[in-house]
Short mmCIF file of C-alpha atoms and ligand atoms in Angstrom, two decimals:
data_model
loop_
_atom_site.label_atom_id
_atom_site.label_comp_id
_atom_site.label_asym_id
_atom_site.label_seq_id
_atom_site.Cartn_x
_atom_site.Cartn_y
_atom_site.Cartn_z
CA UNK A 1 -5.64 -15.16 -15.86
CA UNK A 2 -6.60 -13.26 -11.75
CA UNK A 3 -4.18 -13.42 -9.49
CA UNK A 4 -5.28 -14.67 -6.25
CA UNK A 5 -4.67 -12.49 -3.02
CA UNK A 6 -4.74 -13.26 0.49
CA UNK A 7 -5.97 -9.92 2.45
CA UNK A 8 -4.50 -9.82 5.53
CA UNK A 9 -6.28 -7.45 7.83
CA UNK A 10 -9.83 -5.39 7.09
CA UNK A 11 -10.01 -3.25 9.27
CA UNK A 12 -11.24 0.04 8.69
CA UNK A 13 -9.33 1.36 5.61
CA UNK A 14 -8.19 -2.64 5.47
CA UNK A 15 -12.15 -2.40 4.72
CA UNK A 16 -12.52 0.43 2.10
CA UNK A 17 -9.53 -0.73 0.30
CA UNK A 18 -11.33 -4.67 -0.05
CA UNK A 19 -14.29 -3.24 -1.76
CA UNK A 20 -13.06 -0.32 -3.33
CA UNK A 21 -9.87 -1.47 -4.95
CA UNK A 22 -8.93 -5.59 -4.31
CA UNK A 23 -12.08 -6.11 -5.73
CA UNK A 24 -13.01 -3.88 -8.59
CA UNK A 25 -9.30 -4.98 -9.66
CA UNK A 26 -9.03 -6.93 -12.72
CA UNK A 27 -5.62 -7.98 -11.71
CA UNK A 28 -6.88 -9.12 -9.04
CA UNK A 29 -9.05 -12.69 -6.85
CA UNK A 30 -9.39 -12.62 -2.75
CA UNK A 31 -8.31 -16.06 -2.15
CA UNK A 32 -8.32 -15.65 1.15
CA UNK A 33 -8.94 -13.14 3.64
CA UNK A 34 -7.67 -12.85 7.42
CA UNK A 35 -8.44 -10.50 10.26
CA UNK A 36 -8.29 -11.20 13.97
CA UNK A 37 -11.63 -10.36 14.79
CA UNK A 38 -14.39 -12.92 13.75
CA UNK A 39 -17.36 -11.06 13.31
CA UNK A 40 -15.23 -8.60 11.51
CA UNK A 41 -14.12 -11.88 8.69
CA UNK A 42 -17.85 -11.85 8.93
CA UNK A 43 -19.96 -9.66 7.98
CA UNK A 44 -17.44 -8.50 5.29
CA UNK A 45 -18.07 -12.24 3.60
CA UNK A 46 -22.13 -11.91 3.81
CA UNK A 47 -21.77 -7.73 3.00
CA UNK A 48 -20.24 -8.24 -0.40
CA UNK A 49 -21.67 -12.72 -0.09
CA UNK A 50 -18.19 -14.22 -0.58
CA UNK A 51 -16.62 -17.75 0.72
CA UNK A 52 -16.76 -18.31 4.82
CA UNK A 53 -14.66 -21.31 3.17
CA UNK A 54 -11.27 -18.23 2.63
CA UNK A 55 -12.01 -16.39 6.02
CA UNK A 56 -9.09 -16.85 8.55
CA UNK A 57 -8.22 -15.46 11.59
CA UNK A 58 -4.22 -17.20 11.47
CA UNK A 59 -2.69 -15.52 8.61
CA UNK A 60 0.42 -18.16 9.01
CA UNK A 61 -2.45 -20.89 8.57
CA UNK A 62 -4.31 -18.83 5.49
CA UNK A 63 -0.86 -18.56 4.09
CA UNK A 64 -0.34 -22.61 3.52
CA UNK A 65 -4.03 -23.91 3.23
CA UNK A 66 -4.65 -21.14 0.71
CA UNK A 67 -3.26 -21.73 -2.81
CA UNK A 68 -2.74 -18.03 -3.05
CA UNK A 69 0.12 -16.41 -5.90
CA UNK A 70 -0.12 -13.09 -2.91
CA UNK A 71 0.27 -11.41 -0.10
CA UNK A 72 -1.87 -7.61 0.14
CA UNK A 73 -1.06 -7.01 4.41
CA UNK A 74 -3.45 -4.48 5.53
CA UNK A 75 -3.57 -4.76 8.76
CA UNK A 76 -1.97 -2.24 11.62
CA UNK A 77 1.57 -1.33 11.26
CA UNK A 78 3.68 -3.16 14.10
CA UNK A 79 2.30 -5.99 12.78
CA UNK A 80 3.56 -5.82 9.62
CA UNK A 81 6.85 -7.40 9.80
CA UNK A 82 5.92 -10.56 11.38
CA UNK A 83 2.97 -10.48 8.05
CA UNK A 84 5.15 -10.19 5.41
CA UNK A 85 7.95 -12.80 6.55
CA UNK A 86 5.95 -15.85 6.20
CA UNK A 87 4.21 -14.78 3.91
CA UNK A 88 7.92 -14.29 1.79
CA UNK A 89 9.24 -17.63 4.14
CA UNK A 90 5.83 -19.44 2.39
CA UNK A 91 6.80 -17.94 -0.94
CA UNK A 92 4.05 -15.43 -2.15
CA UNK A 93 4.33 -11.89 -3.16
CA UNK A 94 4.15 -9.06 -0.98
CA UNK A 95 1.49 -5.45 -0.15
CA UNK A 96 2.36 -4.05 1.86
CA UNK A 97 0.70 -1.00 3.27
CA UNK A 98 2.23 1.88 4.18
CA UNK A 99 4.69 2.67 6.42
CA UNK A 100 6.95 -0.25 5.35
CA UNK A 101 8.15 -1.49 8.61
CA UNK A 102 8.83 0.11 12.01
CA UNK A 103 12.83 -0.58 11.50
CA UNK A 104 15.37 -0.44 9.02
CA UNK A 105 16.81 -3.35 10.65
CA UNK A 106 13.70 -5.41 9.79
CA UNK A 107 12.67 -3.76 6.22
CA UNK A 108 16.35 -4.67 5.63
CA UNK A 109 15.55 -8.36 6.11
CA UNK A 110 11.98 -8.97 4.25
CA UNK A 111 14.63 -6.57 1.26
CA UNK A 112 16.84 -9.45 1.23
CA UNK A 113 14.72 -12.67 2.43
CA UNK A 114 12.28 -10.90 -1.49
CA UNK A 115 15.49 -10.26 -3.52
CA UNK A 116 16.35 -14.89 -2.19
CA UNK A 117 13.13 -16.18 -2.95
CA UNK A 118 12.48 -13.72 -6.06
CA UNK A 119 9.74 -12.04 -4.92
CA UNK A 120 7.84 -8.46 -5.55
CA UNK A 121 7.66 -6.41 -2.98
CA UNK A 122 6.23 -3.64 -3.22
CA UNK A 123 4.63 -0.72 -0.11
CA UNK A 124 1.40 0.86 -0.83
CA UNK A 125 2.64 4.86 -1.42
CA UNK A 126 -0.56 5.17 -2.90
CA UNK A 127 -0.04 9.54 -3.48
CA UNK A 128 2.26 8.66 -6.70
CA UNK A 129 -1.04 7.85 -7.83
CA UNK A 130 -3.36 10.15 -6.88
CA UNK A 131 -4.27 13.24 -9.67
CA UNK A 132 -2.93 16.11 -7.47
CA UNK A 133 0.69 14.28 -7.34
CA UNK A 134 1.24 13.52 -10.81
CA UNK A 135 -0.30 16.99 -11.80
CA UNK A 136 2.89 18.54 -9.16
CA UNK A 137 5.14 15.94 -10.77
CA UNK A 138 4.61 17.30 -14.52
CA UNK A 139 4.23 21.49 -13.78
CA UNK A 140 7.04 20.54 -11.71
CA UNK A 141 9.05 19.76 -14.40
CA UNK A 142 7.74 21.14 -17.44
CA UNK A 143 7.57 24.92 -16.22
CA UNK A 144 9.95 26.01 -17.35
CA UNK A 145 10.87 28.00 -14.17
CA UNK A 146 14.50 27.74 -13.69
CA UNK A 147 16.54 25.89 -11.79
CA UNK A 148 14.46 24.57 -8.05
CA UNK A 149 15.91 26.94 -5.40
CA UNK A 150 13.99 25.62 -1.56
CA UNK A 151 10.70 23.06 -1.23
CA UNK A 152 8.45 24.47 1.76
CA UNK A 153 5.66 21.45 2.94
CA UNK A 154 2.74 21.27 5.71
CA UNK A 155 0.14 19.77 6.42
CA UNK A 156 -1.58 20.24 9.75
CA UNK A 157 -5.00 18.28 10.80
CA UNK A 158 -6.99 17.45 13.69
CA UNK A 159 -6.59 13.49 13.73
CA UNK A 160 -8.09 11.19 16.26
CA UNK A 161 -5.71 8.39 15.95
CA UNK A 162 -6.38 4.40 16.57
CA UNK A 163 -5.60 3.04 19.71
CA UNK A 164 -2.32 1.83 18.41
CA UNK A 165 -1.32 4.48 17.05
CA UNK A 166 -1.08 6.13 20.57
CA UNK A 167 0.85 3.73 21.70
CA UNK A 168 3.05 3.77 18.29
CA UNK A 169 7.41 5.54 18.33
CA UNK A 170 7.58 7.99 15.65
CA UNK A 171 3.45 8.27 15.43
CA UNK A 172 3.33 11.28 13.18
CA UNK A 173 6.62 10.47 11.27
CA UNK A 174 5.55 6.40 10.83
CA UNK A 175 1.75 6.61 10.02
CA UNK A 176 1.69 10.04 7.61
CA UNK A 177 5.23 12.02 6.91
CA UNK A 178 5.83 8.78 5.50
CA UNK A 179 3.29 9.94 2.25
CA UNK A 180 4.86 13.89 2.88
CA UNK A 181 8.98 12.24 2.66
CA UNK A 182 8.22 9.62 0.48
CA UNK A 183 6.34 12.02 -2.39
CA UNK A 184 9.22 14.44 -1.92
CA UNK A 185 11.61 11.85 -3.73
CA UNK A 186 9.11 11.57 -5.59
CA UNK A 187 7.90 14.90 -6.98
CA UNK A 188 12.13 15.70 -6.57
CA UNK A 189 13.28 12.64 -8.36
CA UNK A 190 16.45 12.62 -6.04
CA UNK A 191 16.20 11.30 -2.09
CA UNK A 192 17.02 11.94 0.76
CA UNK A 193 20.30 12.71 2.24
CA UNK A 194 20.14 14.34 4.78
CA UNK A 195 18.51 15.56 7.42
CA UNK A 196 17.68 18.76 10.62
CA UNK A 197 14.72 17.17 12.45
CA UNK A 198 12.25 18.01 15.79
CA UNK A 199 9.62 16.41 16.85
CA UNK A 200 7.65 17.42 19.14
CA UNK A 201 4.43 16.27 22.10
CA UNK A 202 2.01 18.08 24.60
CA UNK A 203 1.94 16.17 28.41
CA UNK A 204 -1.45 15.30 27.48
CA UNK A 205 -2.22 14.03 23.94
CA UNK A 206 -2.71 11.02 24.90
CA UNK A 207 0.08 9.92 22.19
CA UNK A 208 2.77 8.08 23.41
CA UNK A 209 4.85 9.11 20.16
CA UNK A 210 5.76 12.35 18.88
CA UNK A 211 2.30 13.94 16.59
CA UNK A 212 4.33 17.18 15.57
CA UNK A 213 7.92 17.67 13.52
CA UNK A 214 9.79 20.27 12.28
CA UNK A 215 12.77 18.86 10.05
CA UNK A 216 14.61 20.01 6.69
CA UNK A 217 15.95 17.30 4.54
CA UNK A 218 18.19 17.86 1.47
CA UNK A 219 18.22 15.64 -1.25
CA UNK A 220 21.14 13.74 -3.35
CA UNK A 221 20.39 16.50 -5.47
CA UNK A 222 20.98 19.13 -3.16
CA UNK A 223 17.70 20.84 -2.50
CA UNK A 224 16.44 21.47 0.84
CA UNK A 225 13.19 20.50 1.79
CA UNK A 226 11.60 22.69 4.73
CA UNK A 227 8.83 21.19 6.16
CA UNK A 228 6.21 21.14 9.07
CA UNK A 229 3.43 18.60 9.44
CA UNK A 230 1.42 18.27 13.15
CA UNK A 231 -1.77 14.96 13.38
CA UNK A 232 -3.32 17.19 16.84
CA UNK A 233 -4.09 20.76 14.64
CA UNK A 234 -6.88 21.74 15.69
CA UNK A 235 -8.91 24.17 12.70
CA UNK A 236 -8.76 24.48 9.74
CA UNK A 237 -7.53 20.68 8.35
CA UNK A 238 -4.65 21.01 5.07
CA UNK A 239 -5.43 17.60 2.36
CA UNK A 240 -3.49 14.65 3.43
CA UNK A 241 -1.40 15.46 0.16
CA UNK A 242 -0.06 18.64 1.50
CA UNK A 243 0.08 22.17 0.86
CA UNK A 244 3.54 22.73 -0.93
CA UNK A 245 5.77 25.50 -2.81
CA UNK A 246 8.52 25.13 -5.17
CA UNK A 247 10.59 28.42 -5.45
CA UNK A 248 12.17 28.41 -8.79
CA UNK A 249 14.80 30.93 -10.13
CA UNK A 250 11.61 31.91 -12.19
CA UNK A 251 8.79 31.87 -10.89
CA UNK A 252 6.97 29.47 -7.86
CA UNK A 253 4.61 26.55 -7.60
CA UNK A 254 2.04 25.97 -5.33
CA UNK A 255 0.01 23.21 -4.79
CA UNK A 256 -2.73 25.03 -2.50
CA UNK A 257 -5.62 26.72 -2.67
CA UNK A 258 -4.30 29.90 -4.69
CA UNK A 259 -7.96 31.09 -4.18
CA UNK A 260 -9.70 28.65 -7.23
CA UNK A 261 -9.85 25.76 -4.47
CA UNK A 262 -7.69 23.57 -3.77
CA UNK A 263 -5.20 22.84 -6.51
CA UNK A 264 -1.95 23.41 -8.48
CA UNK A 265 -0.63 26.84 -9.62
CA UNK A 266 2.29 29.34 -11.29
CA UNK A 267 2.80 31.82 -10.65
CA UNK A 268 5.69 33.37 -13.02
CA UNK A 269 7.79 36.22 -12.15
CA UNK A 270 5.29 38.79 -13.21
CA UNK A 271 2.98 37.38 -10.66
CA UNK A 272 0.63 35.95 -13.66
CA UNK A 273 -1.26 33.26 -12.02
CA UNK A 274 -1.83 29.85 -14.03
CA UNK A 275 -3.75 27.34 -11.82
CA UNK A 276 -2.22 23.94 -13.79
CA UNK A 277 -5.89 21.15 -14.83
CA UNK A 278 -5.95 18.63 -12.61
CA UNK A 279 -3.28 15.33 -15.82
CA UNK A 280 -5.43 12.05 -14.19
CA UNK A 281 -3.13 8.74 -13.58
CA UNK A 282 -4.54 5.95 -16.14
CA UNK A 283 -5.11 4.22 -12.28
CA UNK A 284 -5.73 6.09 -9.70
CA UNK A 285 -4.20 6.48 -6.03
CA UNK A 286 -4.51 2.44 -4.55
CA UNK A 287 -5.72 0.73 -8.32
CA UNK A 288 -2.48 2.09 -9.39
CA UNK A 289 -0.23 0.07 -6.51
CA UNK A 290 -2.47 -2.59 -7.21
CA UNK A 291 -1.90 -2.57 -11.10
CA UNK A 292 2.11 -2.34 -10.73
CA UNK A 293 1.75 -5.03 -8.41
CA UNK A 294 1.14 -7.04 -10.69
CA UNK A 295 3.04 -6.66 -13.81
CA UNK A 296 5.74 -6.50 -11.27
CA UNK A 297 4.87 -10.53 -10.85
CA UNK A 298 3.74 -10.83 -14.61
CA UNK A 299 6.78 -9.46 -15.69
CA UNK A 300 9.12 -11.44 -12.67
CA UNK A 301 10.78 -7.73 -12.15
CA UNK A 302 11.27 -5.45 -9.10
CA UNK A 303 7.70 -3.19 -9.12
CA UNK A 304 8.09 0.40 -8.67
CA UNK A 305 7.45 1.13 -5.14
CA UNK A 306 10.17 -2.13 -3.76
CA UNK A 307 10.51 -2.24 -0.17
CA UNK A 308 14.12 -1.52 -1.46
CA UNK A 309 13.28 1.79 -2.85
CA UNK A 310 11.41 2.15 0.16
CA UNK A 311 14.19 2.15 2.46
CA UNK A 312 15.66 6.01 1.58
CA UNK A 313 11.59 7.11 2.41
CA UNK A 314 12.10 4.50 6.50
CA UNK A 315 15.27 5.88 7.14
CA UNK A 316 14.35 9.40 6.53
CA UNK A 317 12.14 9.09 8.91
CA UNK A 318 13.85 7.65 11.47
CA UNK A 319 16.94 9.75 10.77
CA UNK A 320 14.88 12.60 11.55
CA UNK A 321 14.00 11.44 15.05
CA UNK A 322 17.28 10.40 15.75
CA UNK A 323 17.82 14.37 15.34
CA UNK A 324 15.53 15.43 17.27
CA UNK A 325 16.79 13.49 20.36
CA UNK A 326 20.28 13.58 19.34
CA UNK A 327 20.11 17.59 18.38
CA UNK A 328 22.82 17.16 15.00
CA UNK A 329 22.25 16.45 11.54
CA UNK A 330 21.59 12.88 10.13
CA UNK A 331 23.59 12.37 6.86
CA UNK A 332 22.03 8.83 5.55
N1 NAD B 401 -2.66 4.05 3.19
C1 NAD B 401 -3.98 5.30 3.02
O1 NAD B 401 -3.52 6.13 2.71
C2 NAD B 401 -3.80 5.01 4.53
C3 NAD B 401 -4.82 5.77 5.69
C4 NAD B 401 -5.05 4.57 6.39
C5 NAD B 401 -4.07 3.71 6.58
N2 NAD B 401 -3.38 3.23 6.10
C6 NAD B 401 -2.56 1.82 7.13
O2 NAD B 401 -3.33 0.86 7.45
C7 NAD B 401 -3.69 -0.34 8.27
C8 NAD B 401 -4.30 -0.48 9.11
O3 NAD B 401 -5.33 0.87 9.66
P1 NAD B 401 -6.15 0.70 9.70
O4 NAD B 401 -6.71 2.83 10.31
O5 NAD B 401 -6.91 0.21 8.79
O6 NAD B 401 -6.04 0.71 11.11
P2 NAD B 401 -7.39 0.18 12.16
O7 NAD B 401 -7.30 -0.66 13.56
O8 NAD B 401 -9.25 0.48 11.90
O9 NAD B 401 -7.70 -2.33 11.63
C9 NAD B 401 -6.45 -3.12 11.70
C10 NAD B 401 -6.70 -4.71 11.43
O10 NAD B 401 -5.73 -4.66 11.38
C11 NAD B 401 -6.56 -6.31 11.94
N3 NAD B 401 -5.29 -6.81 12.89
C12 NAD B 401 -4.62 -7.35 13.49
N4 NAD B 401 -3.73 -7.21 14.87
C13 NAD B 401 -3.54 -9.00 13.30
C14 NAD B 401 -2.56 -9.65 13.46
N5 NAD B 401 -2.27 -9.75 13.42
N6 NAD B 401 -3.23 -10.52 12.14
C15 NAD B 401 -4.38 -10.14 11.12
N7 NAD B 401 -4.87 -8.79 11.41
C16 NAD B 401 -4.60 -8.04 12.39
C17 NAD B 401 -7.02 -6.40 13.25
O11 NAD B 401 -8.39 -6.44 13.46
C18 NAD B 401 -7.90 -4.00 13.07
O12 NAD B 401 -9.01 -5.18 12.42
C19 NAD B 401 -2.01 1.29 8.32
O13 NAD B 401 -0.94 0.60 8.52
C20 NAD B 401 -2.39 2.06 8.78
O14 NAD B 401 -1.34 3.01 8.36
C21 NAD B 401 -3.08 3.45 5.16
#
């Protein structure tokens, strides 16, 4: 039987998520749709022949009045906390778009609330379910090139940020690097232990928070990851997952374009290059997230990318900002 879900936030991302992932999901059906913008709601309901009775502009009212199991928060990042808190207090399971929330205090409060109410609290770190990322992880584990010596990760994009993004503190860290730092933890199977970070801005950038970051993360397993990213980088953009080099004792694994298109490559000590065919996860991207969220609800267990798991990703991001401001290494 399908679980009943209320989606909050029908902006650019939320509309696509609804049409491409929630509506085709075998696990969920809409119990409600919420956005501050009534016109957007009406247009969406008409486009997809949805009942107008499930449309709300006030999430608190929707959570109180609708018969639902879960909430998927796809509204702007600064309101994730207040919506998630209300949903958990109404005993609803909660799936939140990245970034989880904006402060550690809010994140820990929600993790505790979810535990007290026995609800699934999951963060949609959907990159973990991309074929490129699944292939890179499998290749790191199986390449047989010895142990890892260091990792380099880079991301460059000339992004036209949304209004809320232009006003945010920690713009690149919370809106974009959140994917890459979560990928580091996933790919290397280890939490982040410390960071040396530098973030910076330009006087007329149009962003309050820094759009550039350069940082060194050390994992609990002792691996150094050298990360450079910009959301204000004119020139050739990099795919959303970034370009990666994992240096092993006997060669390197790349996620990059080494001449045959962007993909995963292994280069051994004799400099022989092999392209690794993509491993396609059973359910890709947000399909994978929704399936895991549904399964965790049905099995009454913590989901794979729970709020609790995501605390280390958020802490590493905020520590990068703190390190930059104080000019010191921050231990997590
Ligand atoms: N996982 C990914 O790859 C990915 C990609 C893009 C965006 N996102 C995330 O999705 C979220 C939304 O991004 P977007 O690009 O759609 O933003 P957007 O500005 O296009 O839309 C946000 C929507 O939230 C609504 N909203 C704001 N406050 C609300 C409230 N209190 N109650 C109900 N609705 C409210 C707005 O009316 C708007 O329709 C952000 O957290 C962003 O980081 C994730």
